[in-house]
Protein backbone atom coordinates (compact mmCIF):
# COMPACT_ATOMS: atom_id res chain seq x y z
CA SER A 1 23.47 -8.17 -18.94
CA TRP A 2 23.70 -11.89 -17.73
CA ALA A 3 24.22 -10.41 -14.19
CA GLY A 4 21.29 -8.85 -14.76
CA ASP A 5 21.99 -5.41 -15.09
CA GLY A 6 18.69 -3.43 -15.20
CA VAL A 7 16.50 -6.35 -14.41
CA GLY A 8 13.26 -5.79 -11.58
CA VAL A 9 12.83 -9.14 -9.66
CA ALA A 10 10.62 -8.12 -7.79
CA ILE A 11 10.14 -10.93 -4.40
CA VAL A 12 7.00 -11.31 -2.37
CA ASP A 13 8.35 -12.95 0.91
CA SER A 14 9.07 -11.97 4.40
CA GLY A 15 11.10 -8.28 3.28
CA LEU A 16 14.69 -7.92 2.77
CA GLU A 17 16.99 -6.09 5.36
CA PRO A 18 19.78 -4.77 3.21
CA SER A 19 23.33 -5.59 3.81
CA LYS A 20 26.71 -5.19 1.54
CA ASP A 21 25.28 -8.78 -0.33
CA LEU A 22 22.23 -6.92 -0.69
CA GLU A 23 22.53 -2.80 -1.13
CA ALA A 24 19.79 -0.68 -0.15
CA SER A 25 20.37 1.25 -3.30
CA ARG A 26 18.69 -1.89 -5.34
CA ILE A 27 16.46 -1.66 -3.08
CA VAL A 28 13.18 0.20 -5.58
CA ALA A 29 10.35 -0.35 -3.01
CA PHE A 30 8.78 -1.59 -0.34
CA TYR A 31 5.86 -2.10 0.30
CA ASP A 32 4.00 -3.92 3.51
CA PHE A 33 1.96 -6.15 2.84
CA THR A 34 1.64 -7.31 7.17
CA GLN A 35 0.47 -3.21 7.24
CA GLY A 36 -2.04 -2.85 4.66
CA GLY A 37 0.51 -2.79 1.63
CA ARG A 38 2.19 0.67 2.94
CA SER A 39 5.49 2.48 0.84
CA VAL A 40 7.93 1.62 4.20
CA ARG A 41 11.84 1.11 4.99
CA PRO A 42 12.92 -2.08 3.46
CA TYR A 43 13.49 -4.64 6.80
CA ASP A 44 13.04 -8.52 7.45
CA ASP A 45 11.30 -9.44 9.98
CA TYR A 46 11.57 -13.45 9.72
CA GLY A 47 14.79 -13.53 7.63
CA HIS A 48 13.88 -15.41 4.86
CA GLY A 49 13.22 -13.19 2.00
CA THR A 50 16.93 -11.99 2.56
CA HIS A 51 17.78 -15.28 1.68
CA VAL A 52 16.08 -14.89 -1.30
CA ALA A 53 16.72 -12.20 -2.39
CA GLY A 54 20.42 -13.50 -1.62
CA LEU A 55 20.04 -16.01 -3.57
CA ILE A 56 19.05 -14.85 -6.12
CA GLY A 57 21.19 -11.70 -6.68
CA GLY A 58 23.82 -11.45 -3.62
CA THR A 59 26.91 -9.79 -4.48
CA GLY A 60 28.75 -12.04 -2.67
CA GLN A 61 30.69 -9.45 -0.31
CA LEU A 62 29.62 -10.89 2.35
CA SER A 63 31.28 -14.32 1.47
CA GLY A 64 34.29 -13.21 0.18
CA ASP A 65 32.72 -13.19 -3.56
CA ARG A 66 32.11 -16.89 -2.74
CA TYR A 67 29.04 -16.84 -2.66
CA GLU A 68 27.03 -15.07 -5.29
CA GLY A 69 23.55 -15.10 -6.87
CA PRO A 70 22.82 -14.74 -10.20
CA ALA A 71 21.71 -11.74 -11.13
CA SER A 72 23.92 -9.45 -9.02
CA LYS A 73 22.79 -6.59 -10.86
CA ALA A 74 19.74 -6.45 -10.19
CA ARG A 75 17.49 -4.83 -9.04
CA PHE A 76 14.71 -5.42 -6.29
CA ILE A 77 11.12 -5.01 -5.55
CA VAL A 78 10.20 -5.69 -2.48
CA TYR A 79 6.40 -7.19 -1.44
CA LYS A 80 5.97 -8.35 2.69
CA VAL A 81 3.37 -10.19 3.19
CA LEU A 82 4.89 -12.64 5.74
CA ASP A 83 5.38 -11.43 9.34
CA ARG A 84 7.80 -12.40 12.04
CA THR A 85 6.58 -15.59 12.16
CA GLY A 86 7.07 -17.12 9.21
CA ALA A 87 3.65 -17.05 8.30
CA GLY A 88 1.34 -14.76 6.60
CA TYR A 89 -2.47 -14.48 4.48
CA THR A 90 -2.81 -15.66 0.76
CA SER A 91 -4.90 -12.55 0.15
CA ASP A 92 -1.82 -10.40 1.09
CA VAL A 93 -0.64 -12.62 -1.66
CA ILE A 94 -2.99 -12.02 -4.60
CA ALA A 95 -2.59 -8.32 -2.58
CA ALA A 96 1.10 -8.13 -3.98
CA ILE A 97 1.07 -10.26 -7.04
CA GLU A 98 -2.08 -8.08 -8.00
CA HIS A 99 0.36 -4.47 -7.10
CA ALA A 100 3.27 -5.61 -8.98
CA VAL A 101 1.44 -6.05 -12.08
CA ARG A 102 -1.09 -2.84 -12.07
CA ASN A 103 2.68 -1.43 -11.27
CA ARG A 104 5.27 -3.52 -13.00
CA ALA A 105 5.45 -0.34 -16.93
CA LYS A 106 5.62 2.14 -13.14
CA LEU A 107 8.38 0.06 -11.22
CA GLY A 108 10.02 -1.91 -14.14
CA ILE A 109 8.93 -5.49 -12.79
CA ASP A 110 10.52 -8.11 -15.09
CA VAL A 111 10.54 -10.86 -12.59
CA LEU A 112 7.40 -12.23 -10.21
CA ASN A 113 9.37 -14.61 -7.62
CA LEU A 114 6.94 -16.65 -4.61
CA SER A 115 9.11 -18.67 -3.05
CA LEU A 116 6.41 -19.32 -0.55
CA GLY A 117 3.16 -21.34 -0.92
CA HIS A 118 0.83 -23.54 0.54
CA PRO A 119 -0.99 -27.53 0.07
CA ILE A 120 -3.13 -27.30 -2.29
CA TYR A 121 -7.33 -27.86 -1.58
CA GLU A 122 -8.72 -27.16 -5.67
CA PRO A 123 -7.88 -27.82 -8.49
CA ALA A 124 -5.63 -25.19 -10.51
CA ALA A 125 -8.77 -23.09 -12.34
CA THR A 126 -10.79 -22.59 -8.96
CA ASP A 127 -8.13 -20.98 -7.22
CA PRO A 128 -7.16 -17.74 -6.10
CA LEU A 129 -3.40 -17.59 -6.26
CA VAL A 130 -2.91 -19.41 -9.12
CA GLN A 131 -5.06 -17.34 -10.70
CA ALA A 132 -3.89 -14.73 -9.40
CA VAL A 133 0.03 -16.29 -10.80
CA GLU A 134 -1.47 -16.94 -14.19
CA ALA A 135 -2.44 -13.05 -14.41
CA ALA A 136 1.36 -11.72 -13.94
CA VAL A 137 3.10 -14.38 -16.39
CA ALA A 138 0.01 -12.86 -18.78
CA ALA A 139 0.12 -9.04 -18.03
CA GLY A 140 4.63 -10.21 -19.16
CA ILE A 141 5.81 -11.05 -15.61
CA THR A 142 7.94 -13.71 -15.73
CA VAL A 143 6.69 -15.56 -12.40
CA VAL A 144 9.43 -17.99 -10.30
CA VAL A 145 7.81 -19.95 -7.59
CA SER A 146 9.09 -22.59 -4.97
CA ALA A 147 7.68 -26.47 -5.63
CA GLY A 148 7.64 -26.41 -0.88
CA ASN A 149 8.91 -28.36 1.17
CA TYR A 150 7.05 -30.72 1.34
CA GLY A 151 9.18 -34.07 -1.09
CA ALA A 152 9.64 -36.61 1.57
CA HIS A 153 7.52 -37.31 4.27
CA PRO A 154 8.60 -36.10 7.49
CA ASP A 155 8.10 -38.69 10.44
CA THR A 156 8.69 -41.76 7.42
CA GLY A 157 11.35 -39.82 5.03
CA LEU A 158 8.68 -41.81 2.39
CA PRO A 159 8.93 -39.51 -0.98
CA GLY A 160 6.83 -37.28 -0.48
CA TYR A 161 4.24 -37.44 -4.20
CA GLY A 162 2.00 -34.50 -4.88
CA GLY A 163 3.34 -32.64 -2.51
CA ILE A 164 4.49 -29.78 -4.48
CA THR A 165 2.43 -26.00 -2.99
CA SER A 166 0.31 -24.13 -4.83
CA PRO A 167 1.32 -20.99 -6.55
CA GLY A 168 3.92 -24.34 -7.49
CA ASN A 169 0.64 -25.56 -9.57
CA ALA A 170 0.16 -22.85 -11.85
CA PRO A 171 0.82 -24.12 -15.30
CA SER A 172 2.68 -20.91 -16.77
CA ALA A 173 4.49 -20.89 -13.86
CA ILE A 174 9.35 -21.60 -13.39
CA THR A 175 8.80 -23.57 -10.40
CA VAL A 176 12.00 -24.78 -8.91
CA GLY A 177 12.51 -27.71 -6.26
CA ALA A 178 15.45 -29.80 -5.59
CA LEU A 179 16.81 -32.90 -4.93
CA ASP A 180 18.72 -35.35 -3.61
CA THR A 181 19.59 -38.30 -6.32
CA LYS A 182 22.22 -39.99 -3.84
CA GLU A 183 23.96 -41.26 -6.64
CA THR A 184 21.33 -43.59 -7.88
CA VAL A 185 19.64 -44.60 -10.76
CA THR A 186 16.86 -45.87 -8.74
CA ARG A 187 14.20 -43.42 -6.97
CA LEU A 188 13.50 -45.70 -4.19
CA ASP A 189 15.69 -43.79 -1.92
């Protein structure tokens, strides 16, 4: 359905805190890779994963049905890879992606979301994180990643060309970003 009924979305982030918008009954599984990949009760001690899950599939109940995510009936499979400060290890992200690929059918994973990343240190062809994303896509999972938060230089405000982070440079991923056109045609502003 247009509301994501029957769709399994894996969130690789800081966790997910159940609420009226994100009911615990919609969380199929929760694995904490900050603690070795153990299956634990859902939680989010940083908040970013809950924010991302709300954007994807919040019901809108907490806002009086004003803000509903496009997949408000989707199921969630959560991989906590970021700690209470929002930091994490690339190796944990890769392990979470590999777990999602191995357990795709069992957990019903259709989409994998990675709203995280790190600076690009090597070509996509040899980047282990990009290769994990490519393997997930090859396994039939739609992978959506963030472009990163480096669109403009934080001090000068000048455009930050080449500011996309890994795995946003994965050839088979859907990389999502935002822009402010400032209601002009020119790119100079």
